[in-house]
């Protein structure tokens, strides 16, 4: 089987009764996608144009929203096309690109959350050094690393597998994620080991770092009422986003290991939650829970209403 041929297509077999409910699926997911775009772009717009929000913490929130937009755009347009198509297929090349985008941007989410945790740690635990440490250059470096490090890690499997022999062209999913490894006749052991290294580097280490910095913050918060108040305002939303995204990533890892045993309808429901909740959760949590952002959001909608 020539995997480089343009005629090689992968069938996405994770859909359930798509012919019967295609228009319902399409309308619901289209509305969700529009809501994701609008809510995240509102945050990016506000943070970009409001000078009072030109602080590292809000810059990282804007980066997180932009990351959510890119993450959703890697999945939703193709998904919407599939709902209206007679066959749910994707070219092998596009499948590898989608796999890369999904895990690259997913990994970036964790590193952006880690950068935000570091910013909160410096702000609450070392307030006098905050302007010196969290300069514009530092913020730029953290943002670049948050996007480049996962990209470098995740690019390896699609490149290594470019000439691998395919034993099946059916994928038990609605887009190309971890289950693509079952397309290949032989999955190199070295690649499996590398996958564990990637998991540790871009997920486990950032999570451990976040919990370490927050432990430091909570120790100081016990002794300082002002720090406790600020921690409640800025750290709680961060932890909610982290825990929810970690749960979805855990599901993605588990479903790859139980590829043949997972019920199809359960797989579909959980997969839709993975690509729906997190991109929507970020702007809702930060927009409602962050006092400064919430204030500017209300102002923006008041202006629109009066016009």
Short mmCIF file of C-alpha atoms in Angstrom, two decimals:
data_model
loop_
_atom_site.label_atom_id
_atom_site.label_comp_id
_atom_site.label_asym_id
_atom_site.label_seq_id
_atom_site.Cartn_x
_atom_site.Cartn_y
_atom_site.Cartn_z
CA UNK A 1 0.00 0.00 0.00
CA UNK A 2 1.52 3.30 -1.11
CA UNK A 3 0.98 5.79 1.70
CA UNK A 4 2.35 8.63 -0.41
CA UNK A 5 -0.30 8.31 -3.09
CA UNK A 6 -2.82 11.12 -3.30
CA UNK A 7 -5.59 8.50 -3.61
CA UNK A 8 -4.93 7.16 -0.09
CA UNK A 9 -7.83 8.14 2.17
CA UNK A 10 -8.63 7.20 5.74
CA UNK A 11 -12.24 6.46 6.65
CA UNK A 12 -13.41 8.06 9.91
CA UNK A 13 -15.58 5.37 11.48
CA UNK A 14 -16.31 7.10 14.80
CA UNK A 15 -19.55 8.77 13.71
CA UNK A 16 -22.87 7.44 15.03
CA UNK A 17 -26.00 7.60 12.82
CA UNK A 18 -24.58 10.56 10.91
CA UNK A 19 -26.91 10.01 7.93
CA UNK A 20 -29.99 10.22 10.15
CA UNK A 21 -28.89 13.20 12.25
CA UNK A 22 -26.45 14.96 9.93
CA UNK A 23 -28.24 18.34 9.98
CA UNK A 24 -28.74 18.27 13.74
CA UNK A 25 -25.05 17.43 14.24
CA UNK A 26 -24.05 20.16 11.82
CA UNK A 27 -26.19 22.91 13.39
CA UNK A 28 -25.18 22.10 16.97
CA UNK A 29 -21.45 21.89 16.22
CA UNK A 30 -21.58 24.94 13.93
CA UNK A 31 -23.13 27.00 16.72
CA UNK A 32 -20.55 25.69 19.19
CA UNK A 33 -17.72 26.61 16.79
CA UNK A 34 -19.11 30.12 16.27
CA UNK A 35 -19.47 30.53 20.03
CA UNK A 36 -15.87 29.39 20.55
CA UNK A 37 -14.58 31.86 17.96
CA UNK A 38 -16.65 34.80 19.22
CA UNK A 39 -16.00 34.30 22.94
CA UNK A 40 -12.26 33.78 22.53
CA UNK A 41 -11.84 36.64 20.07
CA UNK A 42 -13.70 38.97 22.47
CA UNK A 43 -11.03 38.22 25.10
CA UNK A 44 -8.18 38.67 22.61
CA UNK A 45 -9.73 41.95 21.37
CA UNK A 46 -10.23 43.35 24.88
CA UNK A 47 -6.75 42.45 26.07
CA UNK A 48 -5.20 43.76 22.88
CA UNK A 49 -6.94 47.15 22.90
CA UNK A 50 -7.38 47.92 26.61
CA UNK A 51 -4.13 49.38 27.92
CA UNK A 52 -5.04 48.52 31.50
CA UNK A 53 -4.94 44.84 30.50
CA UNK A 54 -1.44 45.02 29.01
CA UNK A 55 0.02 42.96 31.83
CA UNK A 56 1.71 39.54 31.62
CA UNK A 57 -1.19 37.69 33.23
CA UNK A 58 -3.68 39.02 30.68
CA UNK A 59 -1.26 38.52 27.80
CA UNK A 60 -1.07 34.82 28.72
CA UNK A 61 -4.87 34.64 28.88
CA UNK A 62 -5.05 36.16 25.38
CA UNK A 63 -2.49 33.60 24.17
CA UNK A 64 -4.59 30.84 25.72
CA UNK A 65 -7.68 32.11 23.89
CA UNK A 66 -5.79 32.32 20.60
CA UNK A 67 -4.54 28.78 21.18
CA UNK A 68 -8.14 27.62 21.70
CA UNK A 69 -9.19 29.22 18.41
CA UNK A 70 -6.38 27.47 16.51
CA UNK A 71 -7.11 24.17 18.30
CA UNK A 72 -10.79 24.32 17.34
CA UNK A 73 -10.05 25.38 13.76
CA UNK A 74 -7.86 22.30 13.33
CA UNK A 75 -10.91 20.13 14.09
CA UNK A 76 -14.26 21.85 13.49
CA UNK A 77 -14.20 22.83 9.78
CA UNK A 78 -13.37 19.25 8.70
CA UNK A 79 -15.89 17.87 11.19
CA UNK A 80 -18.65 20.10 9.81
CA UNK A 81 -17.84 19.02 6.26
CA UNK A 82 -18.01 15.36 7.33
CA UNK A 83 -21.49 15.81 8.79
CA UNK A 84 -22.78 16.91 5.38
CA UNK A 85 -20.80 14.36 3.36
CA UNK A 86 -21.94 10.93 2.24
CA UNK A 87 -18.58 9.51 3.29
CA UNK A 88 -16.53 10.63 6.28
CA UNK A 89 -12.99 10.40 4.91
CA UNK A 90 -9.74 12.33 5.16
CA UNK A 91 -6.58 12.09 3.07
CA UNK A 92 -3.65 10.37 4.77
CA UNK A 93 -1.55 13.54 4.48
CA UNK A 94 -4.31 15.73 5.97
CA UNK A 95 -4.74 13.17 8.73
CA UNK A 96 -1.10 13.50 9.76
CA UNK A 97 -1.38 17.30 9.67
CA UNK A 98 -4.50 17.20 11.84
CA UNK A 99 -2.76 14.85 14.30
CA UNK A 100 0.15 17.30 14.55
CA UNK A 101 -2.12 20.32 15.06
CA UNK A 102 -4.23 18.58 17.70
CA UNK A 103 -1.31 17.54 19.90
CA UNK A 104 0.85 20.58 19.21
CA UNK A 105 -1.85 22.99 20.38
CA UNK A 106 -2.93 20.66 23.18
CA UNK A 107 0.65 20.60 24.48
CA UNK A 108 0.90 24.38 24.13
CA UNK A 109 -2.12 24.71 26.41
CA UNK A 110 -0.24 23.04 29.26
CA UNK A 111 2.88 25.15 28.76
CA UNK A 112 0.84 28.35 28.62
CA UNK A 113 -0.87 27.34 31.87
CA UNK A 114 2.58 26.69 33.37
CA UNK A 115 3.74 30.16 32.25
CA UNK A 116 0.65 31.66 33.87
CA UNK A 117 1.39 29.78 37.10
CA UNK A 118 4.93 31.16 37.11
CA UNK A 119 3.59 34.67 36.57
CA UNK A 120 1.19 34.27 39.52
CA UNK A 121 3.99 32.86 41.68
CA UNK A 122 6.28 35.83 41.01
CA UNK A 123 3.42 38.32 41.42
CA UNK A 124 2.19 36.95 44.76
CA UNK A 125 5.36 35.57 46.31
CA UNK A 126 7.94 38.08 45.04
CA UNK A 127 5.95 41.26 44.34
CA UNK A 128 8.93 43.62 44.64
CA UNK A 129 10.85 41.68 41.97
CA UNK A 130 7.85 41.25 39.65
CA UNK A 131 8.60 44.23 37.31
CA UNK A 132 12.22 43.07 37.01
CA UNK A 133 11.48 39.39 36.37
CA UNK A 134 8.32 39.56 34.25
CA UNK A 135 9.56 41.99 31.64
CA UNK A 136 8.24 42.07 28.09
CA UNK A 137 11.24 40.03 26.94
CA UNK A 138 10.53 37.31 29.52
CA UNK A 139 6.88 37.13 28.51
CA UNK A 140 7.83 36.89 24.81
CA UNK A 141 10.32 34.07 25.49
CA UNK A 142 7.76 32.11 27.52
CA UNK A 143 5.16 32.48 24.75
CA UNK A 144 7.58 31.37 22.03
CA UNK A 145 8.69 28.36 24.08
CA UNK A 146 5.07 27.44 24.85
CA UNK A 147 4.38 27.06 21.12
CA UNK A 148 7.75 25.86 19.80
CA UNK A 149 8.58 23.15 22.36
CA UNK A 150 5.38 21.09 21.77
CA UNK A 151 5.69 21.61 18.00
CA UNK A 152 9.18 20.13 18.03
CA UNK A 153 8.09 17.18 20.14
CA UNK A 154 4.86 16.37 18.27
CA UNK A 155 6.35 16.71 14.76
CA UNK A 156 8.47 13.57 15.18
CA UNK A 157 5.80 10.77 14.93
CA UNK A 158 4.15 12.05 11.69
CA UNK A 159 7.58 12.46 10.08
CA UNK A 160 8.83 9.03 11.23
CA UNK A 161 5.64 7.33 10.02
CA UNK A 162 5.59 9.04 6.63
CA UNK A 163 6.72 5.87 4.83
CA UNK A 164 5.27 3.31 7.25
CA UNK A 165 3.10 0.57 5.80
CA UNK A 166 -0.64 0.89 6.44
CA UNK A 167 -2.63 -2.24 7.31
CA UNK A 168 -6.01 -0.52 7.57
CA UNK A 169 -7.58 2.66 6.27
CA UNK A 170 -10.32 2.81 8.91
CA UNK A 171 -9.92 5.00 11.97
CA UNK A 172 -12.24 4.50 14.96
CA UNK A 173 -12.67 8.21 15.57
CA UNK A 174 -14.10 11.41 14.11
CA UNK A 175 -10.72 13.05 13.60
CA UNK A 176 -7.06 12.02 13.64
CA UNK A 177 -5.72 11.67 17.17
CA UNK A 178 -3.77 9.03 19.09
CA UNK A 179 -5.74 6.19 17.51
CA UNK A 180 -3.90 6.77 14.20
CA UNK A 181 -1.20 4.41 15.50
CA UNK A 182 -3.60 1.52 14.78
CA UNK A 183 -3.45 2.34 11.07
CA UNK A 184 0.09 1.01 10.84
CA UNK A 185 1.06 -2.64 10.47
CA UNK A 186 3.93 -2.21 12.90
CA UNK A 187 4.29 0.51 15.51
CA UNK A 188 8.02 0.95 16.27
CA UNK A 189 8.84 0.36 19.95
CA UNK A 190 11.15 3.37 19.90
CA UNK A 191 8.20 5.55 18.84
CA UNK A 192 6.10 4.25 21.75
CA UNK A 193 8.91 5.11 24.16
CA UNK A 194 9.23 8.51 22.53
CA UNK A 195 5.48 9.04 23.04
CA UNK A 196 5.94 8.52 26.78
CA UNK A 197 8.81 11.05 26.78
CA UNK A 198 6.60 13.59 24.99
CA UNK A 199 3.79 12.95 27.48
CA UNK A 200 6.14 13.59 30.39
CA UNK A 201 7.79 16.67 28.87
CA UNK A 202 4.75 18.60 27.71
CA UNK A 203 2.08 17.39 30.14
CA UNK A 204 3.43 15.80 33.34
CA UNK A 205 6.29 18.26 33.99
CA UNK A 206 4.12 21.37 33.42
CA UNK A 207 1.40 19.98 35.72
CA UNK A 208 3.95 19.20 38.45
CA UNK A 209 5.44 22.69 38.03
CA UNK A 210 1.99 24.30 38.34
CA UNK A 211 1.15 22.39 41.51
CA UNK A 212 4.58 23.22 42.96
CA UNK A 213 4.16 26.97 42.35
CA UNK A 214 0.60 26.93 43.68
CA UNK A 215 1.70 25.09 46.80
CA UNK A 216 4.17 27.93 47.39
CA UNK A 217 1.42 30.50 46.80
CA UNK A 218 -1.01 28.81 49.21
CA UNK A 219 1.64 28.62 51.93
CA UNK A 220 2.14 32.38 51.71
CA UNK A 221 -1.61 32.99 51.34
CA UNK A 222 -2.19 31.43 54.77
CA UNK A 223 -0.03 34.12 56.31
CA UNK A 224 -1.20 37.11 54.25
CA UNK A 225 -4.84 38.13 53.78
CA UNK A 226 -4.12 40.28 50.70
CA UNK A 227 -2.24 37.44 48.99
CA UNK A 228 -5.12 35.11 49.85
CA UNK A 229 -7.62 37.46 48.20
CA UNK A 230 -5.54 37.84 45.03
CA UNK A 231 -4.91 34.10 44.89
CA UNK A 232 -8.65 33.41 45.08
CA UNK A 233 -9.32 35.85 42.21
CA UNK A 234 -6.57 34.76 39.82
CA UNK A 235 -5.47 31.24 40.80
CA UNK A 236 -8.83 29.50 41.17
CA UNK A 237 -9.86 30.00 37.50
CA UNK A 238 -6.42 28.78 36.47
CA UNK A 239 -6.78 25.57 38.50
CA UNK A 240 -10.29 24.91 37.14
CA UNK A 241 -9.00 25.15 33.55
CA UNK A 242 -5.99 22.96 34.35
CA UNK A 243 -7.98 20.19 36.04
CA UNK A 244 -10.63 20.05 33.31
CA UNK A 245 -8.07 19.94 30.49
CA UNK A 246 -6.02 17.29 32.33
CA UNK A 247 -9.10 15.07 32.58
CA UNK A 248 -9.76 15.35 28.84
CA UNK A 249 -6.12 14.55 28.06
CA UNK A 250 -6.29 11.52 30.35
CA UNK A 251 -9.28 10.31 28.34
CA UNK A 252 -7.37 10.74 25.08
CA UNK A 253 -4.49 8.60 26.42
CA UNK A 254 -6.87 5.94 27.78
CA UNK A 255 -8.96 5.67 24.62
CA UNK A 256 -5.84 4.90 22.58
CA UNK A 257 -5.03 2.01 24.91
CA UNK A 258 -8.60 0.63 24.76
CA UNK A 259 -9.08 1.24 21.06
CA UNK A 260 -11.06 -1.91 20.36
CA UNK A 261 -12.97 -2.16 23.67
CA UNK A 262 -14.44 1.34 24.00
CA UNK A 263 -18.17 1.56 23.04
CA UNK A 264 -18.63 3.65 19.91
CA UNK A 265 -21.31 5.97 21.31
CA UNK A 266 -19.30 6.61 24.49
CA UNK A 267 -16.21 7.34 22.39
CA UNK A 268 -18.17 9.86 20.28
CA UNK A 269 -19.68 11.65 23.30
CA UNK A 270 -16.34 11.89 25.11
CA UNK A 271 -14.50 13.04 21.99
CA UNK A 272 -17.05 15.80 21.38
CA UNK A 273 -16.59 16.92 24.98
CA UNK A 274 -12.81 17.09 24.52
CA UNK A 275 -13.12 19.46 21.56
CA UNK A 276 -16.07 21.45 22.98
CA UNK A 277 -15.65 22.14 26.68
CA UNK A 278 -12.08 23.34 26.89
CA UNK A 279 -12.17 25.98 24.11
CA UNK A 280 -15.44 27.27 25.60
CA UNK A 281 -14.33 26.98 29.22
CA UNK A 282 -11.33 29.31 28.88
CA UNK A 283 -13.22 32.50 27.92
CA UNK A 284 -16.13 31.72 30.27
CA UNK A 285 -13.92 31.07 33.30
CA UNK A 286 -11.53 33.96 32.70
CA UNK A 287 -14.24 36.32 31.45
CA UNK A 288 -16.48 35.80 34.46
CA UNK A 289 -14.01 35.11 37.26
CA UNK A 290 -11.28 37.64 36.45
CA UNK A 291 -12.55 40.94 37.84
CA UNK A 292 -10.74 43.27 35.42
CA UNK A 293 -11.70 41.27 32.32
CA UNK A 294 -15.30 40.90 33.49
CA UNK A 295 -15.54 44.68 33.97
CA UNK A 296 -14.32 45.39 30.42
CA UNK A 297 -16.57 42.71 28.94
CA UNK A 298 -19.59 44.39 30.54
CA UNK A 299 -18.46 47.76 29.19
CA UNK A 300 -18.07 46.33 25.69
CA UNK A 301 -21.57 44.83 25.64
CA UNK A 302 -23.05 48.03 27.05
CA UNK A 303 -21.48 50.00 24.18
CA UNK A 304 -22.84 47.51 21.63
CA UNK A 305 -26.29 47.63 23.22
CA UNK A 306 -26.46 51.44 23.17
CA UNK A 307 -25.40 51.57 19.51
#
